[in-house]
Structure formats: C-alpha cells, structure tokens
Amino acid sequence: MDSVNKEEHPEIESFEMEDKEEIRTEAEDMNRVAPWTRQITIRGLFASVVIGIIYSVIVMKLNLTTGLVPNLNVSAALLAFVFIRSWTKLLQKAGIVSAPFTRQENTIIQTCAVACYSIAVGGGFGSYLLGLNRKTYEQAGVDTEGNSPGSTKEPAIGWMTGFLFVTSFVGLLALVPLRKIMIIDYKLTYPSGTATAVLINGFHTPKGDKMAKKQVHGFMKLFSFSFLWGFFQWFYSGGDQCGFSQFPTFGLQAWKNSFYFDFSMTYIGAGMICSHLVNLSLLLGAVISWGIMWPLIKGLKGEWFPESLSESSMRSLNGYKVFISISLILGDGLYNFLKILFFTVANIRAQMKNKRIKAIDDQNRVHDDLRRNEFFVRESIPFWIACTGYAFFSVISIIVIPLMFPDLKWYYVVVAYVLAPSLSFCNAYGAGLTDMNMAYNYGKVALFVLASVAGKENGIVAGLVGCGLIKSIVSISSDLMHDFKTGHLTLTSPRSMLLSQAIGTAIGCVVAPLTFFLFYKAFNVGDPNGEYKAPYAIIYRNMAILGVEGFSALPHHCLQLCYGFFAFAIAANLLRDFSPKKIGKWVPLPMAMAVPFLVGAYFAIDMCVGSLVVFIWHKLNSRRAALMIPAVASGLICGDGLWILPSSILALAKIRPPICMSFLAAK
C-alpha cells in the first residue's frame, strides 16, 4: 500500500522542464487572483462531489480486492479540468456566459475531490475497521489464543460514519499553524503536491490548453472503451469462476495457482500509473509465493499442519500466507519509518544551522517565488482557530470513541491526541522530503502498543481502533500539507484550501460508508477465494493477535520463515539505499512484494501489462507518451470504476448475467 507512494512522476517532470519558462512568464498577476471566498464555487463543489464519488467507488474496489491503491491526485486534477471545461463549453453553446475557469478553481476542485475519496482509501474499510467483523474473526480462527469472541463489531453505516466524523477533522487542524514553516521556511518539495501544481499551471496557459485538449480526447476514448468492456464482460460472468476475469491465459494449472490475465482495465490503468519497479516487485512476489512457496508448503500437509484443517484456517496454509505477508510489511515499514525519522531529524538540524545563510539567500530569490510566498503568508489562518478547533474535535473524540468501543479506554485516546501533533509533524516533514506517507506505519506501532497494553480481552479492539485513530490524524495532516504546497504554487488561498479540504472530508465521511456498503451488500466481501478478498482485514486482525499473544499465534515453522522474510525486507532496503544507483534501482520493494502473497498473482500480471504498455509507448514516442499516459490510465480506471455502480445495483436486484463462460480440462 505504502509502496505506491514511492512512485515518481516522470511525465510531470518532463512537462515542467519544457514549459517552465512559459508558465513563469505567464504567471498571474496577484491583483487578478480572485478573493478566497470566490475561489470556491457552486459548480466547483458539484464537480468535486461527482469526482469524489467516482473515485471513492474506484479506490474502494481496489481496497477490497488487493489493498493496493495508486496515487490518483494527478488524475483527479485532470478530471476536474475535463469536467469544468466540458461544462463551460455546453453553456457557451447554449448562449450562457459563465465565469472563466482559473487555476485556483481547478486546485480547489482537485483538493476537495481528493479529500473526499481519501476517506475511502484510508478509512479502514479494507483493513482495521473490517478486521472487527465476525467473518474476519472466524477466518483468524475461533480457537486461536488471543482472538477473543467479544472482539467483534459488525459494519454499520451509522457507527462507521460517526467514527469517521470524530476522527477525520482532528487531523485537518493538527499542523495548520506550521504551514509557513513547512512550505516557505523549510522549502519542502512535497513531490506529489508539486506535480499536481505543475499540471494545473500547465493547463491554464495557451500551450497547455492545446495539450489538455489532446489529453481530454484520449481520456474520453479510453473511458468509453473501459466502461463498455466492463458491460460486455458482465454478460459472461453468470456463476462462480465464470467470465473473462477467470480466463486461463497460461493454462489451467497456472490458473489454479492464480497466474492468469483477468482483463481488468482498472489494474492495467493502475499499472500505467505505478512505476516499473512497483509492478515488477508485485510480479516477483507472486512468483515466489504462488509459484514456489505455497505449492511446496501445501505438499507438506500432514507434516507441518494437520491434513484435517482446511486451507483457510490460520493454522493451515492461510496462516503462512498471512504471517509471511505481515513480516514483509513490518520489515519494510520499520526500516522506512526509522530512515524517514533519521532523515527528518538530520534535515531539521541542518535547517537550524543554516538559518542565517538562508536569510541572505532569501534576498536573491526569484521574483516569482517571493510573490508566491507573500500571497501564501498574506492569506493567513488565525492560530487560535487551529488550536481551538483541534481541542474541540479532540474532546468530542475522547467522549464519543470510548462509547462506541468500550475496549478502548478514554485515557488511551487522550494520550493519542497529545502525541498526534508531534507524530503528524514527523510524517508530514518526511513526506515533504521523500513523498512517502508513513501514516500506516505509525498506525501499526499504535496497534501493537495498544493490543499489548490493553490485554487479552480488550487488546484486539483497542489495537485496531487505536491504529485507525493515529493513522487518520497523521495521514490527513500530511495530505493537507501536500495540498498547501499545490496551493502555494498555483496562488490559491490557504483559507480556501482548508475550507475545501474540510468540505471534501465531510462529504467523504458520508460517501465512503455508503460506497463500502454498496460492495458489502452486493458482493461477498472477505471471502478468501472470491474477488473481494479484503486481504488487509485479516492481516490487521492477526497483527493485533500478535500484539496480544506474541509468537504463540504462529503455525509450525512459520516463525523461522517470518524471520527470514523480515530480514530480507531490511536487507533489500539497505541494498537499495547504499548500493550504486544502477544496482539499487533494480532492488524489489518488499511492501509491494507482500501484497500478492495473500491476494494472488492475477492482478500483478495485469499491472505488468500496464507497465509494458508504458515501456513500449515511451520507446515509440516518448514525448507523446509523457503527455498522454496520465489521461489514458485515468480513462481506463474511471470507465471500469463507473461500471461498478450499475453492476452492484444489478447484483442487489438479484439480476444475474445470462451466460457462464468457464474452462475445463479436455477429457
């Protein structure tokens, strides 16, 4: 999950290099920038809601199938541009004059939409909240030590919406007083925020407008194709293991071990967005696990685990899948957590030492940067609003969360909110330097600490909910800094950015649970043999069990394998960081490798197909590829994602596809 944040933005970098002069010479006069109250428009909010809902459905599907969600911020900025430009053209044809579409409005729409679907990404619907349900409890083993029978809470729209509201708004205000320090004084780059700003600035120039038209055309073509392809596939999926998604591309034996191409436009599009290293790491993880390890361990049935146990038991093959995945995730997470922490402390010390030198350098800054800084500081957010708001939402959370989850005592919540601003600062600073959001790793630390402290009866629930609390605050505050960086580069007011983020968060707190229940009611979510495996739900629950019970929860010989893969994760990261660049760039990412260990190989093959398309396109026409890949990938993802809505409605209405296309061995 976190590994996707390591992805670079080569197409944005090339665009930035090409148009840097043009964007600078055509930069808006500050006097022409609309007041912050007029940067948020009714049409902008409507567009944000539509984009937020579409992307919430897309990321919810990714969350509940593989748990791997690429960074879609640039895609959201493109879709915002497509939406408003189409809107204004329709009005022009109808003879209605509309207000000009500015880069500030584009930024506000993108910020609001991303805040909306970020709740679906990080709200725990495929991990810590779903890990509380009865099905995940049973998958973890009803007789497993530490897996307390009372540690369940079935999903419901009411309590999930309430939980999101009381936890999400605290993170919005945690770092607002430090925005000038992070963006101007420390000059943190926030690569994703910068890439989005470059794209938006590029759209709103004469040359950028021409390029945007090509991107819009490409987006619409692939969007239509992807939607129609999803509709066509539906007719052949009228039963279990039917349809193109079960096509035995490499033969039936490979298909049984999950090696097949399932024709998913979503994963092909995601593969086009993710770096080649992420996709190849996924494929390597699939080969090691489903190609080598699981067949070998399955052959040891009767020696390593009883033959009477089903494969889904945590004392059987499924236990090895889950705990080896956890060891890779924890090894990679721990290394990067400590690396970013060290990097953060070292950079802060360097900033303090060089403060005087920087004061002299400030006089030589280019005029453009000074104007941006002046505008960013002028549109200030009062300190007392941030502090009062943080205290207000914290008190509400301290009261409400223990009522929802009695296992998580109120004093644990108090400690979490006292520590949260410091943790948020460390994470946001690290993200500004490396583009890596380590919120899930902070959440995992909280999970283990609370699970071990709360004891056997309360540990599971306390650990999972506490993980959600910390992760939510740390992640949202880091996302806001990315947005502030985008606003700084597009001359968008921090006040309108904060308000649009708050509006998007509120919309997301309503939309995300509804989207989740669309899947939860229409499909068999959490089925280890189905499409919607929700792999991180069982992973997070077993992390909590580990926190309560220690290593006694592991199957036979699993601990030794976990040690080996944990050490491999550390060694792989050390090799990448300390070897020459030409070697380090080929070292696989352990976090990405861990995902197919539990999910299967099929989606890794899809994403590698996306990577292959990007590679060939760059070889044939690198300039056009850099321009069109974000638009084409977004079209594939959005078209397939939009088809989920009608397919879910058909499933809820008990309307089944008329044909079952399946494949059998010849007799």
XYZ file of C-alpha atoms in Angstrom:
667
model
C 0.000 0.000 0.000
C 2.607 2.492 1.070
C 5.000 1.429 -1.654
C 2.914 3.071 -4.328
C 3.773 6.449 -2.794
C 7.397 5.862 -3.844
C 6.368 6.238 -7.451
C 7.897 9.102 -9.376
C 6.228 11.438 -11.845
C 8.399 11.396 -14.982
C 5.653 12.745 -17.242
C 5.164 15.745 -14.953
C 8.896 16.356 -14.717
C 9.271 16.454 -18.498
C 6.285 18.750 -18.802
C 7.755 21.010 -16.127
C 11.121 21.242 -17.838
C 9.526 22.013 -21.184
C 7.121 24.679 -20.026
C 8.910 26.218 -17.050
C 9.727 29.412 -18.948
C 6.220 29.748 -20.341
C 4.490 29.176 -17.021
C 6.771 31.682 -15.338
C 6.341 34.398 -17.965
C 2.583 33.933 -17.979
C 2.216 33.739 -14.205
C -0.858 35.546 -12.979
C -0.634 38.984 -11.516
C -1.525 38.717 -7.846
C -4.024 41.529 -8.239
C -6.005 39.377 -10.696
C -6.322 36.408 -8.315
C -9.892 36.173 -7.018
C -10.514 36.621 -3.256
C -10.513 33.331 -1.346
C -14.303 33.453 -0.885
C -14.773 33.426 -4.680
C -12.295 30.627 -5.342
C -14.832 28.102 -4.006
C -17.722 27.983 -6.492
C -21.016 26.085 -6.690
C -20.017 24.410 -9.959
C -16.660 23.528 -8.396
C -18.302 21.871 -5.391
C -20.660 19.951 -7.685
C -17.710 18.750 -9.775
C -15.838 17.797 -6.583
C -18.756 15.685 -5.351
C -19.085 13.863 -8.696
C -15.336 13.199 -8.976
C -15.134 12.262 -5.295
C -17.947 9.700 -5.642
C -16.458 8.147 -8.813
C -13.023 7.834 -7.240
C -14.466 6.576 -3.932
C -16.008 3.660 -5.835
C -12.728 3.004 -7.667
C -10.484 3.072 -4.591
C -12.999 1.061 -2.549
C -12.825 -1.686 -5.169
C -9.024 -1.594 -5.046
C -9.093 -1.613 -1.230
C -11.392 -4.639 -1.061
C -9.639 -6.658 -3.784
C -5.878 -6.110 -3.401
C -5.459 -3.270 -0.906
C -3.073 -1.579 -3.359
C -4.179 1.962 -4.304
C -2.008 4.129 -6.604
C -1.673 7.883 -6.140
C -4.593 9.367 -8.107
C -4.077 13.072 -7.292
C -2.802 13.990 -10.759
C -5.648 12.010 -12.315
C -8.174 13.928 -10.153
C -6.709 17.264 -11.313
C -7.079 16.151 -14.929
C -10.671 15.013 -14.387
C -11.509 18.348 -12.706
C -10.216 20.159 -15.782
C -12.206 17.854 -18.101
C -15.386 18.332 -16.072
C -15.382 22.142 -15.895
C -14.167 22.657 -19.472
C -16.968 20.400 -20.738
C -19.441 22.297 -18.534
C -18.375 25.731 -19.811
C -18.446 24.587 -23.472
C -22.008 23.295 -23.085
C -23.060 26.608 -21.558
C -21.359 28.530 -24.384
C -23.231 26.500 -26.988
C -26.468 27.296 -25.126
C -25.590 31.009 -25.238
C -24.949 31.298 -21.500
C -21.896 33.243 -20.340
C -20.001 31.565 -17.471
C -17.185 32.724 -15.223
C -13.668 31.901 -16.510
C -12.127 28.673 -15.246
C -8.999 29.586 -13.276
C -6.128 27.536 -11.903
C -7.340 28.413 -8.386
C -10.757 26.857 -9.042
C -9.053 23.819 -10.604
C -6.912 23.455 -7.473
C -9.919 23.771 -5.154
C -11.864 21.087 -7.050
C -8.892 18.738 -7.006
C -8.329 19.319 -3.272
C -11.982 18.767 -2.364
C -12.299 15.631 -4.533
C -9.075 14.099 -3.190
C -10.159 14.816 0.409
C -13.445 13.041 -0.358
C -12.032 9.830 -1.807
C -9.093 9.788 0.656
C -11.615 8.788 3.334
C -12.458 5.703 1.248
C -8.726 4.954 0.873
C -7.678 5.405 4.494
C -10.907 4.976 6.457
C -10.116 1.367 7.341
C -12.882 -0.211 5.246
C -10.489 -2.828 3.900
C -8.239 -3.046 6.961
C -8.688 -2.128 10.629
C -12.479 -1.482 10.677
C -13.332 -4.518 8.542
C -10.974 -6.548 10.748
C -13.560 -6.162 13.532
C -16.341 -8.065 11.754
C -17.459 -11.619 12.523
C -16.236 -13.116 9.247
C -12.658 -11.889 9.812
C -12.809 -13.129 13.429
C -13.760 -16.603 12.150
C -11.047 -16.542 9.470
C -8.467 -15.767 12.149
C -9.625 -18.927 13.960
C -12.266 -19.065 16.692
C -9.929 -21.286 18.748
C -6.874 -19.041 18.242
C -5.383 -17.792 21.504
C -5.958 -14.065 21.906
C -8.750 -13.967 19.310
C -11.378 -13.044 21.894
C -15.035 -13.913 20.989
C -16.163 -10.464 22.162
C -13.711 -8.622 19.887
C -16.147 -8.140 17.001
C -18.297 -5.296 15.730
C -20.342 -5.751 12.585
C -20.108 -2.978 9.955
C -22.971 -0.475 10.017
C -23.392 2.839 8.221
C -24.290 4.675 11.444
C -21.281 3.952 13.640
C -18.832 3.988 10.728
C -19.984 7.451 9.642
C -19.809 8.712 13.235
C -16.330 7.249 13.726
C -15.060 8.938 10.554
C -16.512 12.323 11.531
C -14.974 12.337 15.022
C -11.528 11.155 13.844
C -11.026 12.840 10.457
C -11.400 16.520 11.371
C -8.754 16.444 14.109
C -6.041 15.772 11.522
C -7.098 18.785 9.432
C -6.074 21.205 12.158
C -3.043 19.454 13.695
C -0.412 21.185 11.513
C -2.180 24.314 10.217
C -0.073 26.640 12.452
C 3.113 25.141 10.928
C 2.188 25.585 7.266
C 4.537 28.582 6.717
C 7.441 26.761 8.364
C 6.931 23.617 6.269
C 6.244 25.270 2.887
C 8.278 28.520 2.931
C 10.944 28.313 5.658
C 11.960 24.670 5.164
C 11.039 24.774 1.434
C 9.865 21.153 1.486
C 9.133 19.930 -2.045
C 6.122 17.603 -1.451
C 6.646 15.917 -4.861
C 3.004 14.839 -5.372
C 1.730 18.313 -4.485
C 4.313 19.930 -6.756
C 3.490 17.541 -9.639
C -0.214 18.379 -9.329
C 0.531 22.124 -9.290
C 2.743 21.867 -12.392
C -0.026 20.000 -14.223
C -2.698 22.546 -13.208
C -0.478 25.546 -14.075
C 0.269 23.911 -17.409
C -3.435 23.510 -18.222
C -4.059 27.231 -17.748
C -1.624 28.531 -20.386
C -2.217 28.861 -24.164
C 0.087 25.956 -24.970
C -1.197 23.942 -22.017
C -4.771 24.379 -23.256
C -3.895 22.717 -26.568
C -2.171 19.851 -24.785
C -5.111 19.483 -22.418
C -7.481 19.069 -25.380
C -5.443 16.076 -26.547
C -5.493 14.628 -23.037
C -9.253 15.122 -22.733
C -9.809 13.384 -26.086
C -7.622 10.455 -25.021
C -9.325 10.250 -21.642
C -12.834 10.154 -23.143
C -11.930 7.444 -25.698
C -10.409 5.112 -23.112
C -13.131 5.920 -20.561
C -15.823 4.852 -23.053
C -13.917 1.718 -24.070
C -13.304 0.683 -20.437
C -16.952 1.187 -19.444
C -18.276 -0.739 -22.455
C -15.733 -3.521 -21.911
C -16.943 -3.909 -18.305
C -20.531 -4.065 -19.561
C -19.588 -6.693 -22.199
C -17.709 -8.848 -19.662
C -20.703 -8.872 -17.303
C -22.792 -10.995 -19.704
C -20.345 -13.917 -19.376
C -19.938 -13.934 -15.575
C -23.158 -15.720 -14.552
C -21.709 -18.006 -11.881
C -18.722 -18.779 -9.674
C -15.387 -18.663 -11.515
C -17.011 -17.583 -14.769
C -16.187 -14.918 -17.332
C -13.132 -13.218 -18.783
C -11.851 -12.486 -15.265
C -11.183 -16.231 -14.917
C -9.554 -16.735 -18.343
C -6.789 -19.408 -18.041
C -4.262 -17.423 -20.092
C -1.274 -19.642 -19.227
C -3.113 -22.947 -18.839
C -5.386 -24.483 -16.208
C -2.607 -25.462 -13.795
C -1.273 -21.896 -13.773
C -4.860 -20.625 -13.379
C -5.300 -22.787 -10.246
C -2.279 -21.008 -8.782
C -3.779 -17.593 -9.728
C -1.463 -16.990 -12.721
C -3.759 -15.592 -15.392
C -4.668 -12.314 -17.100
C -8.118 -11.217 -15.891
C -8.756 -8.362 -18.387
C -9.221 -5.763 -15.629
C -8.904 -2.243 -17.057
C -8.580 -0.868 -13.507
C -5.375 -2.794 -12.816
C -3.943 -2.106 -16.274
C -4.538 1.621 -15.666
C -3.044 1.377 -12.170
C -0.015 -0.380 -13.664
C 0.422 2.512 -16.109
C 0.456 4.984 -13.199
C 2.730 2.946 -10.910
C 6.453 2.756 -11.591
C 8.004 -0.249 -13.332
C 9.724 -1.172 -10.056
C 6.424 -1.440 -8.174
C 4.884 -3.645 -10.868
C 7.923 -5.909 -11.202
C 8.098 -6.227 -7.396
C 4.476 -7.378 -7.402
C 5.241 -9.987 -10.067
C 8.336 -11.197 -8.193
C 6.291 -11.567 -5.003
C 3.670 -13.556 -6.946
C 6.272 -15.925 -8.410
C 7.978 -16.526 -5.036
C 4.694 -17.147 -3.199
C 2.161 -18.710 -5.594
C 4.751 -20.133 -7.975
C 7.128 -21.708 -5.434
C 6.297 -21.450 -1.721
C 2.583 -22.222 -1.464
C 2.732 -25.355 -3.661
C 5.690 -26.611 -1.564
C 4.005 -25.870 1.786
C 0.753 -27.419 0.540
C 2.780 -30.578 -0.192
C 3.873 -30.656 3.474
C 0.279 -31.061 4.638
C 0.285 -33.681 7.371
C 3.847 -32.776 8.454
C 3.699 -29.016 9.092
C -0.029 -28.828 9.793
C -2.836 -31.427 10.186
C -4.442 -32.776 6.997
C -7.885 -32.300 8.553
C -7.542 -28.483 8.550
C -8.962 -26.505 5.628
C -6.619 -24.222 3.668
C -8.448 -21.163 5.006
C -7.541 -21.998 8.645
C -4.914 -19.796 10.270
C -3.206 -22.994 11.481
C -3.007 -24.200 7.876
C -1.700 -22.751 4.585
C -3.570 -19.469 5.082
C -1.600 -18.834 8.277
C 1.678 -18.908 6.349
C 0.243 -16.559 3.708
C -0.918 -14.014 6.284
C 2.055 -14.016 8.657
C 4.758 -14.020 5.968
C 2.960 -11.056 4.349
C 2.952 -9.335 7.738
C 6.697 -9.963 8.202
C 7.496 -8.323 4.839
C 5.203 -5.367 5.571
C 6.645 -4.857 9.062
C 10.272 -5.209 7.903
C 9.803 -2.683 5.109
C 7.706 -0.383 7.292
C 10.134 -0.426 10.231
C 13.141 0.313 8.021
C 11.462 3.207 6.228
C 9.969 4.535 9.464
C 13.430 4.736 11.073
C 15.019 6.059 7.859
C 12.499 8.868 7.459
C 12.731 9.684 11.184
C 16.528 9.928 10.945
C 16.297 11.902 7.706
C 13.771 14.283 9.277
C 15.864 14.942 12.402
C 19.054 15.406 10.340
C 17.377 17.874 7.994
C 15.807 19.877 10.817
C 19.235 20.190 12.478
C 20.764 21.266 9.172
C 17.978 23.834 8.701
C 18.665 25.307 12.142
C 22.416 25.573 11.446
C 21.941 27.166 8.040
C 19.221 29.606 9.077
C 21.465 32.683 8.832
C 22.836 31.688 5.440
C 19.296 31.178 4.159
C 18.288 34.652 5.327
C 20.956 36.104 2.991
C 19.922 33.768 0.160
C 16.322 34.916 0.509
C 17.314 38.292 -0.947
C 18.365 36.563 -4.161
C 15.229 34.524 -4.687
C 13.495 34.905 -7.990
C 10.638 37.386 -8.057
C 8.082 34.645 -8.757
C 8.881 32.781 -5.523
C 8.701 35.963 -3.467
C 5.253 36.754 -4.890
C 4.004 33.259 -4.103
C 5.366 33.446 -0.554
C 3.876 36.884 0.011
C 0.467 35.699 -1.158
C 0.677 32.483 0.888
C 1.529 34.359 4.103
C -0.980 37.178 3.488
C -3.901 34.725 3.343
C -3.244 33.520 6.876
C -5.360 31.218 9.041
C -5.588 32.539 12.626
C -3.598 30.470 15.122
C -6.447 30.454 17.631
C -8.827 28.847 15.125
C -6.470 25.903 14.590
C -5.822 25.386 18.320
C -9.452 25.818 19.380
C -10.647 23.542 16.589
C -8.106 20.841 17.445
C -9.067 20.959 21.130
C -12.809 20.931 20.299
C -12.681 17.925 17.962
C -10.285 16.099 20.310
C -12.682 16.450 23.255
C -15.592 15.181 21.144
C -13.480 12.224 20.023
C -12.354 11.430 23.586
C -16.018 11.310 24.666
C -17.541 9.510 21.671
C -14.958 6.832 20.758
C -14.955 5.043 24.167
C -18.778 4.974 23.953
C -18.525 3.306 20.519
C -15.712 0.974 21.574
C -15.653 0.387 25.362
C -12.481 -1.716 24.951
C -10.537 1.452 24.036
C -10.381 3.406 27.297
C -10.696 7.193 27.237
C -7.172 7.745 28.605
C -5.685 5.881 25.613
C -7.483 8.347 23.321
C -6.169 11.307 25.372
C -2.577 10.049 25.036
C -3.106 9.531 21.273
C -4.254 13.125 20.773
C -1.452 14.548 22.925
C 1.150 12.708 20.818
C -0.620 13.175 17.464
C 0.729 16.665 16.535
C 4.349 15.518 17.030
C 3.772 12.342 15.013
C 1.966 14.354 12.333
C 4.875 16.786 12.059
C 7.412 13.939 11.659
C 5.274 12.256 8.996
C 4.494 15.480 7.100
C 8.148 16.533 7.144
C 9.239 13.121 5.855
C 6.545 13.182 3.157
C 7.731 16.630 2.088
C 11.231 15.272 1.550
C 10.502 11.828 0.079
C 6.793 11.755 -0.950
C 6.339 8.736 1.332
C 3.311 8.898 3.623
C 4.234 6.666 6.574
C 0.851 7.017 8.313
C 0.122 3.277 8.131
C 3.393 2.544 9.907
C 2.563 4.967 12.723
C -0.817 3.216 12.914
C 0.835 -0.222 13.137
C 3.048 0.953 16.008
C -0.083 2.165 17.832
C -1.796 -1.170 17.047
C 0.955 -3.275 18.653
C 1.341 -0.977 21.670
C -2.387 -0.796 22.454
C -3.004 -4.501 21.758
C -0.250 -5.494 24.198
C -1.200 -2.925 26.874
C -4.984 -3.499 26.785
C -4.725 -7.256 27.451
C -6.347 -10.394 26.033
C -9.991 -9.384 26.389
C -9.706 -5.819 25.085
C -6.483 -5.932 23.041
C -7.910 -6.728 19.595
C -10.487 -3.928 19.506
C -8.238 -1.407 21.291
C -5.384 -2.124 18.883
C -7.452 -1.928 15.687
C -9.377 1.220 16.656
C -6.274 2.912 18.099
C -4.459 2.153 14.845
C -7.284 3.923 12.986
C -7.105 6.963 15.267
C -3.387 7.585 14.860
C -3.305 6.678 11.172
C -6.214 9.018 10.391
C -4.715 12.079 12.118
C -1.199 11.547 10.764
C -2.338 10.823 7.193
C -4.847 13.679 6.836
C -2.437 16.292 8.203
C 0.222 15.124 5.719
C -2.290 15.234 2.833
C -3.197 18.798 3.802
C 0.457 19.846 3.545
C 0.607 18.353 0.034
C -2.461 20.456 -0.808
C -0.941 23.593 0.728
C 2.116 23.054 -1.490
C -0.146 22.798 -4.548
C -1.974 25.955 -3.435
C 1.320 27.787 -2.860
C 2.431 27.068 -6.446
C -0.952 27.920 -8.024
C -1.568 31.096 -5.956
C -4.585 29.519 -4.267
C -5.527 30.878 -0.853
C -4.696 28.614 2.135
C -8.077 29.603 3.599
C -9.988 28.300 0.590
C -7.751 25.193 0.542
C -8.516 24.399 4.195
C -12.239 25.022 3.716
C -12.376 22.863 0.561
C -10.461 20.108 2.372
C -12.972 20.288 5.232
C -15.919 20.163 2.805
C -14.361 17.225 0.944
C -13.674 15.404 4.209
C -17.269 15.881 5.372
C -18.590 14.596 2.027
C -16.168 11.663 2.203
C -17.354 10.726 5.707
C -20.838 10.208 4.219
C -19.904 8.844 0.778
C -17.258 6.313 1.903
C -19.516 4.219 4.215
C -22.290 4.233 1.580
C -19.790 3.111 -1.079
C -18.493 0.392 1.233
C -21.997 -0.935 1.850
C -22.671 -0.966 -1.882
C -19.890 -3.570 -2.138
C -20.642 -5.229 1.214
C -24.249 -5.951 0.306
C -23.747 -6.720 -3.401
C -20.641 -8.937 -3.160
C -19.123 -11.481 -0.788
C -16.535 -9.200 0.825
C -13.878 -11.022 2.837
C -14.176 -14.378 1.033
C -10.545 -15.650 0.738
C -11.456 -17.476 -2.502
C -13.543 -14.683 -4.045
C -12.765 -11.483 -5.911
C -13.231 -9.213 -2.878
C -10.737 -10.838 -0.504
C -10.111 -7.679 1.576
C -6.627 -9.033 2.400
C -5.633 -6.313 4.838
C -8.588 -7.029 7.153
C -7.179 -10.440 8.114
C -3.633 -9.027 8.154
C -4.525 -6.257 10.615
C -6.535 -8.567 12.854
C -3.626 -11.001 13.029
C -1.261 -8.137 13.815
C -3.491 -7.354 16.791
C -3.457 -11.043 17.816
C 0.354 -10.984 17.598
C 0.329 -7.907 19.844
C -1.822 -9.744 22.398
C -0.323 -13.239 22.237
C 3.138 -12.851 20.764
C 4.599 -15.593 18.567
C 2.473 -18.387 20.044
C -0.190 -17.479 17.447
C 2.022 -18.642 14.545
C 1.707 -22.011 12.737
C 4.501 -24.642 12.771
C 7.825 -23.392 11.247
C 6.139 -20.099 10.354
C 8.266 -18.084 12.806
C 11.506 -19.129 11.083
C 10.076 -18.175 7.672
C 8.883 -14.829 9.084
C 12.371 -14.108 10.452
C 13.816 -14.816 7.011
C 11.400 -12.549 5.123
C 11.679 -9.794 7.756
C 15.472 -9.893 7.325
C 15.042 -9.913 3.529
C 12.901 -6.748 3.722
C 15.572 -4.950 5.773
C 18.389 -6.217 3.510
C 16.557 -5.200 0.312
C 16.091 -1.642 1.606
C 19.728 -1.407 2.731
C 20.887 -2.637 -0.672
C 18.691 -0.086 -2.479
C 19.901 2.816 -0.332
C 23.619 2.020 -0.129
C 24.446 0.344 -3.450
C 25.248 2.287 -6.660
C 22.168 3.722 -8.335
C 22.414 1.407 -11.358
C 22.108 -1.566 -8.978
C 19.766 -0.044 -6.380
C 17.108 0.883 -8.933
C 16.503 -2.842 -9.633
C 16.126 -3.941 -5.992
C 12.478 -5.007 -5.421
C 10.163 -3.245 -2.955
C 9.247 -5.627 -0.076
C 5.967 -3.780 0.642
C 4.815 -4.386 -2.942
C 6.044 -7.979 -2.891
C 3.892 -8.697 0.182
C 0.542 -7.956 -1.486
C 0.351 -10.940 -3.909
C 1.484 -13.330 -1.130
C -2.102 -13.197 0.124
C -4.120 -11.923 -2.840
C -2.739 -13.919 -5.787
C -0.780 -13.314 -8.969
C -3.534 -12.230 -11.382
C -3.559 -8.512 -10.584
C 0.264 -8.349 -10.687
C 0.102 -9.685 -14.255
C -2.499 -7.022 -15.155
C -0.327 -4.256 -13.709
C 2.747 -5.556 -15.537
C 0.719 -5.376 -18.770
C 0.116 -1.691 -17.953
C 3.843 -1.268 -17.330
C 4.618 -2.965 -20.668
C 2.272 -0.570 -22.498
C 4.085 2.415 -20.923
C 7.516 0.966 -21.783
C 6.634 0.335 -25.462
C 4.891 3.710 -25.787
C 7.961 5.532 -24.457
C 10.167 3.609 -26.904
C 7.940 4.531 -29.859
C 7.174 8.170 -28.976
C 8.462 9.315 -25.602
C 7.131 12.887 -25.899
C 3.567 11.819 -26.689
C 3.706 9.066 -24.054
C 4.679 11.572 -21.334
C 1.703 13.725 -22.318
C -0.945 11.019 -22.772
C -0.187 8.260 -20.222
C -1.877 10.003 -17.227
C -5.011 10.664 -19.332
C -5.182 7.141 -20.814
C -4.610 5.461 -17.435
C -7.251 7.680 -15.802
C -9.747 6.814 -18.565
C -9.196 3.069 -18.080
C -9.557 3.315 -14.294
C -12.602 5.634 -14.321
C -14.520 3.710 -17.025
C -14.105 0.367 -15.261
C -14.792 2.029 -11.906
C -18.009 3.625 -13.119
C -19.289 0.247 -14.370
C -19.133 -0.994 -10.760
C -22.166 1.184 -9.906
C -24.646 -0.434 -12.350
C -23.163 -3.911 -11.761
C -23.644 -3.501 -7.996
C -27.242 -2.356 -8.492
C -27.891 -5.399 -10.720
C -26.392 -7.691 -8.056
C -28.540 -6.114 -5.317
C -31.615 -6.578 -7.536
C -30.685 -10.305 -7.893
C -30.307 -9.936 -11.682
C -27.666 -12.437 -12.745
C -25.690 -12.426 -16.022
C -27.239 -14.780 -18.613
C -24.051 -16.690 -19.561
C -21.358 -18.517 -17.588
C -18.124 -18.787 -19.572
C -15.806 -21.254 -17.826
C -12.925 -23.508 -18.850
C -12.407 -27.220 -18.151
C -9.627 -29.667 -18.951
C -10.201 -31.865 -22.003
C -11.085 -35.489 -21.233
